[in-house]
Amino acid sequence: MKILFASAEAAPYMKVGGLGDVAYALPKALAGQGEEVAVVMPLYKGIKEQFVGELEFVCDFGVPLGWRQQYGGVFRQMCGDVTYYFIDNEYYFWRDDVYGYHDDGERFAYFCKALLEMLPHIDFFPDVIHANDWPCALVPLFLKHFYQQIEAYRPVKTMFTIHNIEYQGKAPLTFATEVLGLSEAAIQELAFNGCLNFMFSAICLADKVTTVSENYAGELQTDYYGGALSSVLQGVSYKFCGITNGIDTELFNPKQDPHLFHRYDVKTMAGKKIGKRKLREHLGLLPEEDVPIVAMVSRLAGHKGLELLAYVRHELMQRRLQLVVLGTGDAEFENMLQELAGTYPGRVSVNLRYDADLASKIYAAADLFLMPSKSEPCGLAQMIAMRYGAIPIVRETGGLYDTVAPVDPETGEGQGFTFKSYNAHDMLDAVDRALWFYYEKKPEWKKVVYSNMERDFGWGKSAERYRAIYHSMH
Ligand code: GLC
C-alpha cells in the first residue's frame, strides 16, 4: 500500500519537536513492515543549505491558491527505505524557522495545496495521505473541494493525526476567500466558533482521525483537554482512536549514541557514571558524586508544567539534588530559570537553546527526568530518558500515563514516580518519593533502571496498528 506521510517537520532534515521524531521513525517502521512510504515536507532554507547538491530535482508546476498562482517545485531524496519529497517555494519557506511567522496560515495552506498538486507529477500516487497536525490539516478539505472530481484522486483516503491540540491553526473568516479561494460550502466546513479552524475541518473530513496515545484520545473528548473541540471529537468517536508513539530505538540507544561522552548499556553502567561526571564538568556543576541529577529537556511552554516548577523552585532546591534544564520557550519561564541558575550556582544548570547533542548527554547523565506536563499528548522524552537509565517523574496525563506506571518502592515494579493533580506540591511530593528511593533503596532503584533500559519502546506494535487502519480504509 502507498502511504504519503505529510508533516511540517521530519528528522533528519528539520525537527522542532516530537512531531519531527515521529515523522522520521513511523514512516521508517511502516516501510520496514512492507508498506511503500513517502514523506512530504516543505523545503526550508536550512534543508536547502545543508543538503544542497544531494537533493534530486523532480519537477515544478503552478499551485493555485485563491487568486494567486504560486510556484511549486519538488525535490527528492531517499532516506533508508523512505522517499522524502520536499516542496520548494522560497517565498514561503526560505526562512530560518519552521513556525512563528505572521503568515503561517498561508504558508501551510500553500503546503497542503502544493502537496496535492504534486501527486500527478511524481511517480507515487498514494492510497492514503496521512496528514499531521494543523499545518497539514487542510489536506482533507482541499481534497474534497478541489481534487475529488478528478478521477485519479477519487480513491485517495485521508488520516489526520493530532499531535497537539494546543495548536489548531486558526484564521479570520476573510482568509477563506482572500487566501484560500474557497466556495461558501467549503467555508462552512472550516468555520468553527467564529473563525476558521484548520484542525476542526480535518477532524470532520478525514476518513480516520488518530492521536498519539490512548489516554490522550480519551482526554481530548473532555472539556479540560479538548476545549471546544471535545464535543466535535466525541461526535466522531466512531473514526477516532489513540495509538501510543514509540521511539526510534536505533537512534536513541546509549550503546551507540555518538553524542555521548561515554557509551554504555545495562552491562556497562560505569559508562553512565563517567558521562555524569563529565557533564558536570561541562556545565560547571559541583562534583557531588552521590547527588542525583534531575533533568528536564523540554519546550518551555505553559502546558509543559513549568509553572509548577516556578511555584516550588526554591523548595525544590532545598533538596539534595542538582537540576539541569535544556530548552527554549516563553520568556517568562526562560527568565525564571535563569534567575534560578544565578541563585544556585553549581547546582542548577540552565541551557536556553535547542541542542540535540547536549540533549543526549543530559539523558545519559540524568538519574531522574522531570515532566510535570499539564497536558502531554504522548511525550517522547520520558521514553528516551528510560532507555538511557533515568527514572521519570511525571504527571499522570496523556501518554505519560500510558508509558510510565508508578513504582512500587518495596518490589521495584513499575517505571517512574507519578502524581495526579496539576499541583506544585503534589509534584514536589513525587520528587521527594523519588529522592528517597534513590538514597534509601539502591537495589530496587537499580531494578527499575535496568528494566526501563531493556523495555521495548520501538514502533513495531504501533506501526502495525496504523497499518491495520490504513488497510481498513480500502
Ligand atoms: C507533540 C506533543 C508530544 C508528542 C509529539 C509527537 O509534540 O506535544 O506529546 O509526543 O507531538 O507525537
Coordinates of C-alpha atoms and ligand atoms in Angstrom, one line a residue:
M1 CA 0.0 0.0 0.0
K2 CA 1.2 3.5 -0.8
I3 CA 1.2 6.0 2.1
L4 CA 2.2 9.6 1.9
F5 CA 3.1 11.0 5.3
A6 CA 2.6 14.8 5.3
S7 CA 4.4 16.8 8.0
A8 CA 5.7 20.3 8.6
E9 CA 8.8 18.8 10.1
A10 CA 10.7 15.5 9.9
A11 CA 14.1 14.3 11.2
P12 CA 16.8 14.1 10.0
Y13 CA 16.0 17.1 7.8
M14 CA 14.2 19.6 10.1
K15 CA 13.0 19.0 13.5
V16 CA 11.4 21.3 16.1
G17 CA 9.7 18.9 18.4
G18 CA 8.3 15.4 18.9
L19 CA 6.4 15.6 15.6
G20 CA 9.8 15.7 13.8
D21 CA 10.9 12.4 15.5
V22 CA 7.6 10.7 14.7
A23 CA 7.7 11.8 11.1
Y24 CA 11.1 10.1 10.8
A25 CA 10.5 6.9 12.9
L26 CA 7.0 5.9 12.0
P27 CA 7.5 6.0 8.2
K28 CA 10.7 4.0 8.7
A29 CA 8.8 1.4 10.7
L30 CA 6.0 1.2 8.2
A31 CA 8.5 0.7 5.4
G32 CA 10.1 -2.0 7.5
Q33 CA 6.8 -3.7 7.7
G34 CA 6.5 -3.7 3.9
E35 CA 4.5 -0.6 3.0
E36 CA 5.6 1.8 0.3
V37 CA 6.1 5.1 2.3
A38 CA 7.0 8.6 1.3
V39 CA 7.2 11.7 3.4
V40 CA 6.4 15.2 2.1
M41 CA 7.6 18.3 3.9
P42 CA 8.5 21.9 3.0
L43 CA 12.0 22.6 1.7
Y44 CA 13.1 25.1 4.3
K45 CA 16.2 27.3 4.0
G46 CA 18.1 25.1 6.4
I47 CA 17.5 21.9 4.4
K48 CA 18.4 23.6 1.1
E49 CA 21.6 24.9 2.6
Q50 CA 22.6 21.6 4.3
F51 CA 21.6 19.2 1.6
V52 CA 22.5 21.3 -1.4
G53 CA 23.7 19.1 -4.3
E54 CA 22.3 16.0 -2.7
L55 CA 18.7 16.5 -3.4
E56 CA 17.3 15.5 -6.8
F57 CA 15.1 18.0 -8.6
V58 CA 11.9 16.2 -9.7
C59 CA 9.5 18.8 -11.3
D60 CA 7.8 22.1 -11.0
F61 CA 4.2 23.3 -11.5
G62 CA 1.8 26.1 -10.6
V63 CA -0.1 25.9 -7.4
P64 CA -3.4 27.8 -7.4
L65 CA -4.1 29.5 -4.0
G66 CA -7.1 31.7 -4.2
W67 CA -6.5 34.2 -7.0
R68 CA -2.8 33.6 -6.8
Q69 CA -0.8 31.2 -8.9
Q70 CA 2.3 30.2 -6.9
Y71 CA 5.4 28.3 -7.9
G72 CA 5.7 24.8 -6.6
G73 CA 9.0 22.8 -7.0
V74 CA 9.7 19.3 -5.9
F75 CA 12.9 17.8 -4.8
R76 CA 13.5 14.2 -3.6
Q77 CA 15.9 12.1 -1.6
M78 CA 15.8 8.6 -0.3
C79 CA 16.4 8.1 3.4
G80 CA 16.7 4.4 4.1
D81 CA 13.6 2.8 2.5
V82 CA 11.6 6.0 2.7
T83 CA 11.4 8.6 -0.1
Y84 CA 11.3 12.2 1.1
Y85 CA 9.7 14.8 -1.1
F86 CA 10.4 18.5 -0.5
I87 CA 8.1 21.2 -1.6
D88 CA 10.2 24.2 -2.8
N89 CA 8.9 27.7 -2.7
E90 CA 11.3 30.3 -1.4
Y91 CA 8.7 33.0 -0.8
Y92 CA 7.1 30.7 1.9
F93 CA 10.0 28.6 3.1
W94 CA 13.3 30.5 2.7
R95 CA 13.2 31.4 6.4
D96 CA 15.2 30.4 9.5
D97 CA 12.4 28.8 11.5
V98 CA 9.7 26.4 10.8
Y99 CA 6.9 28.2 12.6
G100 CA 6.3 31.6 14.1
Y101 CA 5.6 33.9 11.2
H102 CA 2.6 36.2 10.7
D103 CA 1.7 34.3 7.5
D104 CA 2.0 30.7 8.9
G105 CA -1.7 30.1 8.0
E106 CA -1.0 31.0 4.4
R107 CA 2.4 29.2 4.3
F108 CA 0.9 25.8 5.4
A109 CA -2.3 26.3 3.4
Y110 CA 0.1 26.6 0.4
F111 CA 1.9 23.5 1.5
C112 CA -1.3 21.4 1.7
K113 CA -2.3 22.6 -1.8
A114 CA 1.1 22.1 -3.3
L115 CA 1.4 18.5 -2.0
L116 CA -1.9 17.6 -3.6
E117 CA -1.0 19.4 -6.8
M118 CA 2.3 17.4 -6.8
L119 CA 0.7 13.9 -7.0
P120 CA 0.3 13.5 -10.8
H121 CA 3.8 14.8 -11.3
I122 CA 5.7 12.2 -9.2
D123 CA 5.8 8.5 -9.6
F124 CA 3.8 7.9 -6.4
F125 CA 0.0 8.3 -6.2
P126 CA -0.8 7.4 -2.6
D127 CA -3.7 5.2 -1.4
V128 CA -3.6 7.1 1.9
I129 CA -2.4 10.6 2.8
H130 CA -1.5 10.7 6.4
A131 CA -1.7 14.4 7.5
N132 CA -0.2 15.5 10.7
D133 CA -1.2 18.4 13.0
W134 CA -2.6 21.8 12.0
P135 CA -0.1 22.6 9.3
C136 CA -1.4 19.6 7.2
A137 CA -5.0 19.9 8.4
L138 CA -6.3 21.5 5.2
V139 CA -5.5 18.4 3.1
P140 CA -8.9 16.7 3.5
L141 CA -10.8 19.9 2.8
F142 CA -8.8 20.7 -0.3
L143 CA -9.0 17.1 -1.5
K144 CA -12.8 17.2 -1.2
H145 CA -13.4 20.7 -2.7
F146 CA -10.7 20.9 -5.4
Y147 CA -9.5 17.5 -6.4
Q148 CA -12.0 14.7 -5.7
Q149 CA -13.7 15.4 -9.0
I150 CA -10.5 14.3 -10.8
E151 CA -10.5 10.6 -11.4
A152 CA -7.1 9.8 -10.1
Y153 CA -7.7 11.5 -6.7
R154 CA -11.0 9.8 -6.0
P155 CA -9.7 6.7 -4.3
V156 CA -7.3 8.6 -2.0
K157 CA -8.2 8.3 1.7
T158 CA -7.0 10.5 4.5
M159 CA -5.9 10.0 8.0
F160 CA -5.4 13.0 10.3
T161 CA -3.3 12.7 13.4
I162 CA -3.5 15.2 16.3
H163 CA -0.1 15.5 17.9
N164 CA -1.1 18.5 20.0
I165 CA -4.5 20.2 20.2
E166 CA -2.9 23.3 21.7
Y167 CA -2.1 24.4 18.1
Q168 CA -5.2 24.2 15.9
G169 CA -4.5 26.6 13.0
K170 CA -6.9 29.4 13.3
A171 CA -7.5 32.3 10.9
P172 CA -10.1 35.0 10.4
L173 CA -13.1 34.2 8.3
T174 CA -11.9 36.5 5.5
F175 CA -8.9 34.3 5.0
A176 CA -11.2 31.7 3.4
T177 CA -12.0 33.8 0.4
E178 CA -8.9 36.1 0.3
V179 CA -6.2 33.5 0.6
L180 CA -7.8 30.1 0.1
G181 CA -10.4 30.9 -2.6
L182 CA -13.0 28.6 -1.1
S183 CA -16.6 28.3 -2.0
E184 CA -19.4 29.0 0.5
A185 CA -19.8 25.3 1.1
A186 CA -16.2 24.7 1.9
I187 CA -16.1 27.7 4.3
Q188 CA -19.0 26.1 6.2
E189 CA -16.7 23.1 6.8
L190 CA -13.8 25.2 8.0
A191 CA -15.6 27.7 10.2
F192 CA -15.9 27.0 13.9
N193 CA -16.7 29.3 16.8
G194 CA -16.5 32.5 14.7
C195 CA -13.2 31.8 12.9
L196 CA -11.6 29.3 10.6
N197 CA -10.1 26.3 12.3
F198 CA -7.9 24.0 10.2
M199 CA -7.9 21.2 12.8
F200 CA -11.7 21.3 13.1
S201 CA -12.1 20.7 9.4
A202 CA -9.6 17.8 9.4
I203 CA -11.4 16.2 12.3
C204 CA -14.7 16.4 10.4
L205 CA -13.5 15.5 7.0
A206 CA -10.6 13.0 7.3
D207 CA -11.6 9.3 6.9
K208 CA -9.8 8.5 10.1
V209 CA -8.6 10.6 13.0
T210 CA -6.0 9.5 15.5
T211 CA -3.9 10.9 18.3
V212 CA -0.7 9.9 19.8
S213 CA -1.7 8.0 22.9
E214 CA -4.7 6.0 24.0
N215 CA -5.1 8.1 27.1
Y216 CA -5.0 11.4 25.3
A217 CA -7.7 10.1 22.9
G218 CA -10.0 9.8 25.9
E219 CA -8.8 13.1 27.5
L220 CA -9.4 15.0 24.2
Q221 CA -13.1 14.2 24.5
T222 CA -13.3 16.1 27.8
D223 CA -13.6 19.8 28.1
Y224 CA -10.4 20.2 30.2
Y225 CA -8.2 18.9 27.4
G226 CA -10.2 19.2 24.2
G227 CA -11.8 22.6 24.9
A228 CA -14.4 23.4 22.3
L229 CA -13.2 20.6 20.1
S230 CA -14.1 18.0 22.7
S231 CA -17.7 17.7 21.6
V232 CA -16.6 17.5 17.9
L233 CA -14.2 14.6 18.8
Q234 CA -17.0 12.9 20.8
G235 CA -19.1 13.2 17.6
V236 CA -16.5 11.4 15.5
S237 CA -15.6 8.7 18.1
Y238 CA -16.5 6.0 15.5
K239 CA -13.5 7.0 13.5
F240 CA -11.2 8.3 16.2
C241 CA -8.6 6.5 18.3
G242 CA -5.3 6.8 20.1
I243 CA -2.1 5.0 19.1
T244 CA 0.8 5.5 21.5
N245 CA 4.0 6.6 19.8
G246 CA 7.2 4.7 20.0
I247 CA 10.8 6.0 19.7
D248 CA 13.4 5.0 17.2
T249 CA 15.4 2.6 19.2
E250 CA 18.5 2.7 16.9
L251 CA 18.7 6.4 17.1
F252 CA 18.1 6.6 20.9
N253 CA 20.4 3.9 22.2
P254 CA 23.0 4.7 24.8
K255 CA 25.2 1.9 23.5
Q256 CA 25.7 3.6 20.1
D257 CA 24.7 7.3 20.5
P258 CA 27.6 9.2 19.0
H259 CA 26.8 12.3 21.1
L260 CA 27.7 10.7 24.5
F261 CA 30.8 11.3 26.5
H262 CA 30.9 7.6 27.1
R263 CA 28.6 4.9 25.7
Y264 CA 27.0 2.2 27.9
D265 CA 24.3 -0.4 28.3
V266 CA 23.0 -2.4 31.2
K267 CA 26.1 -4.4 31.4
T268 CA 28.5 -1.4 31.3
M269 CA 26.8 1.0 33.6
A270 CA 30.1 2.5 34.8
G271 CA 29.9 4.4 31.5
K272 CA 26.8 6.3 32.7
K273 CA 28.7 7.4 35.8
I274 CA 31.5 8.7 33.6
G275 CA 29.0 10.6 31.5
K276 CA 27.5 12.1 34.6
R277 CA 30.9 13.3 35.9
K278 CA 31.8 14.7 32.5
L279 CA 28.5 16.5 32.1
R280 CA 29.0 18.1 35.5
E281 CA 32.4 19.4 34.4
H282 CA 31.0 20.5 31.1
L283 CA 28.1 22.5 32.7
G284 CA 30.0 23.8 35.7
L285 CA 28.1 21.8 38.3
L286 CA 29.7 20.8 41.6
P287 CA 31.4 17.4 41.6
E288 CA 29.0 15.9 44.2
E289 CA 29.3 12.3 43.2
D290 CA 26.4 10.8 45.2
V291 CA 23.9 13.6 44.5
P292 CA 21.3 12.8 41.7
I293 CA 20.9 14.9 38.6
V294 CA 17.3 15.8 37.9
A295 CA 16.9 16.8 34.3
M296 CA 14.3 18.5 32.0
V297 CA 14.6 18.6 28.3
S298 CA 11.5 20.4 27.1
R299 CA 9.9 23.2 25.2
L300 CA 9.5 25.9 27.9
A301 CA 5.8 26.3 27.4
G302 CA 2.9 26.6 29.9
H303 CA 1.4 23.2 29.1
K304 CA 4.7 21.5 29.8
G305 CA 4.1 22.3 33.5
L306 CA 6.8 24.9 34.0
E307 CA 4.5 26.9 36.3
L308 CA 4.6 24.1 38.8
L309 CA 8.4 24.2 38.8
A310 CA 8.3 28.0 39.1
Y311 CA 6.0 27.8 42.1
V312 CA 8.1 25.5 44.2
R313 CA 11.6 26.1 42.8
H314 CA 13.2 27.3 46.0
E315 CA 11.7 24.5 48.0
L316 CA 12.9 22.0 45.4
M317 CA 16.4 23.4 45.6
Q318 CA 16.4 22.7 49.4
R319 CA 16.6 19.0 48.5
R320 CA 19.9 17.2 47.8
L321 CA 19.8 17.3 44.0
Q322 CA 21.2 19.1 41.0
L323 CA 18.9 20.4 38.3
V324 CA 19.7 20.5 34.6
V325 CA 17.4 22.2 32.1
L326 CA 17.6 22.3 28.3
G327 CA 15.1 24.0 26.0
T328 CA 13.7 27.3 24.7
G329 CA 10.3 28.9 25.1
D330 CA 8.3 31.5 26.8
A331 CA 10.3 34.5 28.1
E332 CA 8.6 34.2 31.5
F333 CA 10.0 30.7 32.0
E334 CA 13.4 31.4 30.5
N335 CA 13.8 34.3 32.9
M336 CA 12.6 32.3 35.9
L337 CA 15.1 29.6 35.1
Q338 CA 18.0 32.0 34.5
E339 CA 17.3 33.5 37.9
L340 CA 17.3 30.1 39.4
A341 CA 20.6 29.2 37.9
G342 CA 22.0 32.5 39.3
T343 CA 20.7 31.8 42.8
Y344 CA 22.1 28.3 42.9
P345 CA 25.5 28.3 41.1
G346 CA 27.0 24.9 40.7
R347 CA 23.6 23.2 41.5
V348 CA 21.4 24.4 38.7
S349 CA 22.4 24.5 35.0
V350 CA 20.0 26.2 32.6
N351 CA 20.7 26.0 28.9
L352 CA 18.3 28.0 26.8
R353 CA 18.7 26.5 23.4
Y354 CA 17.8 23.6 21.2
D355 CA 20.8 21.3 21.2
A356 CA 20.4 17.6 20.2
D357 CA 24.0 16.9 21.2
L358 CA 23.6 18.2 24.7
A359 CA 20.2 16.6 25.0
S360 CA 21.7 13.1 24.5
K361 CA 24.4 13.9 27.1
I362 CA 21.8 15.0 29.6
Y363 CA 19.6 11.9 29.1
A364 CA 22.7 9.8 29.7
A365 CA 23.8 11.7 32.8
A366 CA 20.5 12.1 34.5
D367 CA 19.2 10.0 37.4
L368 CA 15.7 11.5 37.3
F369 CA 13.8 13.1 34.5
L370 CA 11.0 15.6 35.3
M371 CA 7.9 16.0 33.1
P372 CA 5.2 17.7 35.1
S373 CA 3.1 18.4 32.0
K374 CA -0.4 20.0 32.3
S375 CA -1.2 18.1 29.1
E376 CA 1.1 15.7 27.1
P377 CA -0.4 14.0 24.0
C378 CA 2.3 11.4 24.2
G379 CA 5.7 12.7 25.1
L380 CA 8.8 11.0 23.8
A381 CA 11.4 12.4 26.3
Q382 CA 10.2 10.1 29.1
M383 CA 10.8 7.1 26.9
I384 CA 14.2 8.3 25.8
A385 CA 15.0 9.0 29.5
M386 CA 14.0 5.5 30.5
R387 CA 16.1 4.0 27.7
Y388 CA 19.1 6.0 28.9
G389 CA 18.5 4.8 32.5
A390 CA 17.0 7.9 34.0
I391 CA 13.8 7.3 36.0
P392 CA 10.9 9.6 35.0
I393 CA 8.9 11.8 37.4
V394 CA 5.7 12.6 35.5
R395 CA 2.1 13.9 35.9
E396 CA -0.4 11.2 35.1
T397 CA -1.7 12.7 31.9
G398 CA -1.8 11.8 28.2
G399 CA 0.9 9.5 27.0
L400 CA 2.8 9.9 30.3
Y401 CA 0.1 7.9 31.9
D402 CA 0.3 5.2 29.2
T403 CA 4.0 4.8 29.3
V404 CA 5.0 5.3 33.0
A405 CA 3.5 3.1 35.6
P406 CA 4.1 4.1 39.2
V407 CA 7.0 2.5 41.0
D408 CA 6.3 0.2 44.0
P409 CA 9.2 1.1 46.2
E410 CA 9.1 -2.2 48.0
T411 CA 9.2 -4.5 45.0
G412 CA 10.9 -2.3 42.4
E413 CA 8.0 -2.9 40.0
G414 CA 6.9 0.0 37.8
Q415 CA 8.7 2.6 35.8
G416 CA 8.6 6.0 37.5
F417 CA 7.2 8.4 40.0
T418 CA 3.8 9.9 39.2
F419 CA 1.4 12.4 40.6
K420 CA -2.2 13.1 39.6
S421 CA -3.3 16.7 40.3
Y422 CA -1.8 19.6 38.5
N423 CA -0.4 20.9 41.8
A424 CA 3.1 22.1 42.6
H425 CA 3.2 20.4 45.9
D426 CA 2.0 17.1 44.5
M427 CA 4.9 17.3 42.1
L428 CA 7.3 18.1 44.9
D429 CA 5.9 15.0 46.8
A430 CA 6.7 12.9 43.7
V431 CA 10.2 14.3 43.7
D432 CA 10.6 13.5 47.4
R433 CA 9.4 9.9 46.9
A434 CA 11.9 9.6 44.0
L435 CA 14.8 11.0 46.1
W436 CA 14.0 8.7 49.0
F437 CA 14.0 5.8 46.6
Y438 CA 17.4 7.0 45.2
Y439 CA 19.1 7.4 48.5
E440 CA 17.4 4.5 50.5
K441 CA 16.5 1.8 48.1
K442 CA 19.6 1.1 46.0
P443 CA 18.8 -2.4 44.8
E444 CA 15.2 -1.6 43.9
W445 CA 16.4 1.6 42.2
K446 CA 18.8 -0.5 40.0
K447 CA 16.0 -2.9 39.2
V448 CA 13.8 -0.1 37.9
V449 CA 16.6 1.5 35.9
Y450 CA 17.6 -1.8 34.3
S451 CA 14.1 -2.9 33.4
N452 CA 13.4 0.5 31.9
M453 CA 16.5 0.3 29.8
E454 CA 15.6 -3.1 28.5
R455 CA 11.9 -2.3 27.8
D456 CA 10.8 -2.3 24.1
F457 CA 10.0 1.3 23.2
G458 CA 10.1 0.5 19.4
W459 CA 7.5 1.4 16.9
G460 CA 6.7 -2.2 16.0
K461 CA 3.2 -2.7 17.5
S462 CA 2.1 0.9 16.9
A463 CA 3.1 0.8 13.3
E464 CA 1.0 -2.4 12.9
R465 CA -2.0 -0.6 14.3
Y466 CA -1.5 2.3 11.9
R467 CA -1.3 -0.2 9.0
A468 CA -4.4 -2.0 10.1
I469 CA -6.3 1.3 9.9
Y470 CA -4.8 2.2 6.5
H471 CA -5.8 -1.1 5.2
S472 CA -9.3 -0.9 6.7
M473 CA -10.0 2.2 4.6
H474 CA -9.5 0.4 1.3
Ligands
GLC1 C1 3.8 16.8 20.2 C2 3.2 16.5 21.6 C3 4.0 15.4 22.3 C4 4.1 14.2 21.3 C5 4.7 14.6 20.0 C6 4.8 13.5 18.9 O1 5.0 17.5 20.3 O2 3.3 17.7 22.4 O3 3.4 15.0 23.4 O4 4.9 13.2 21.8 O5 3.9 15.7 19.4 O6 3.6 12.9 18.7

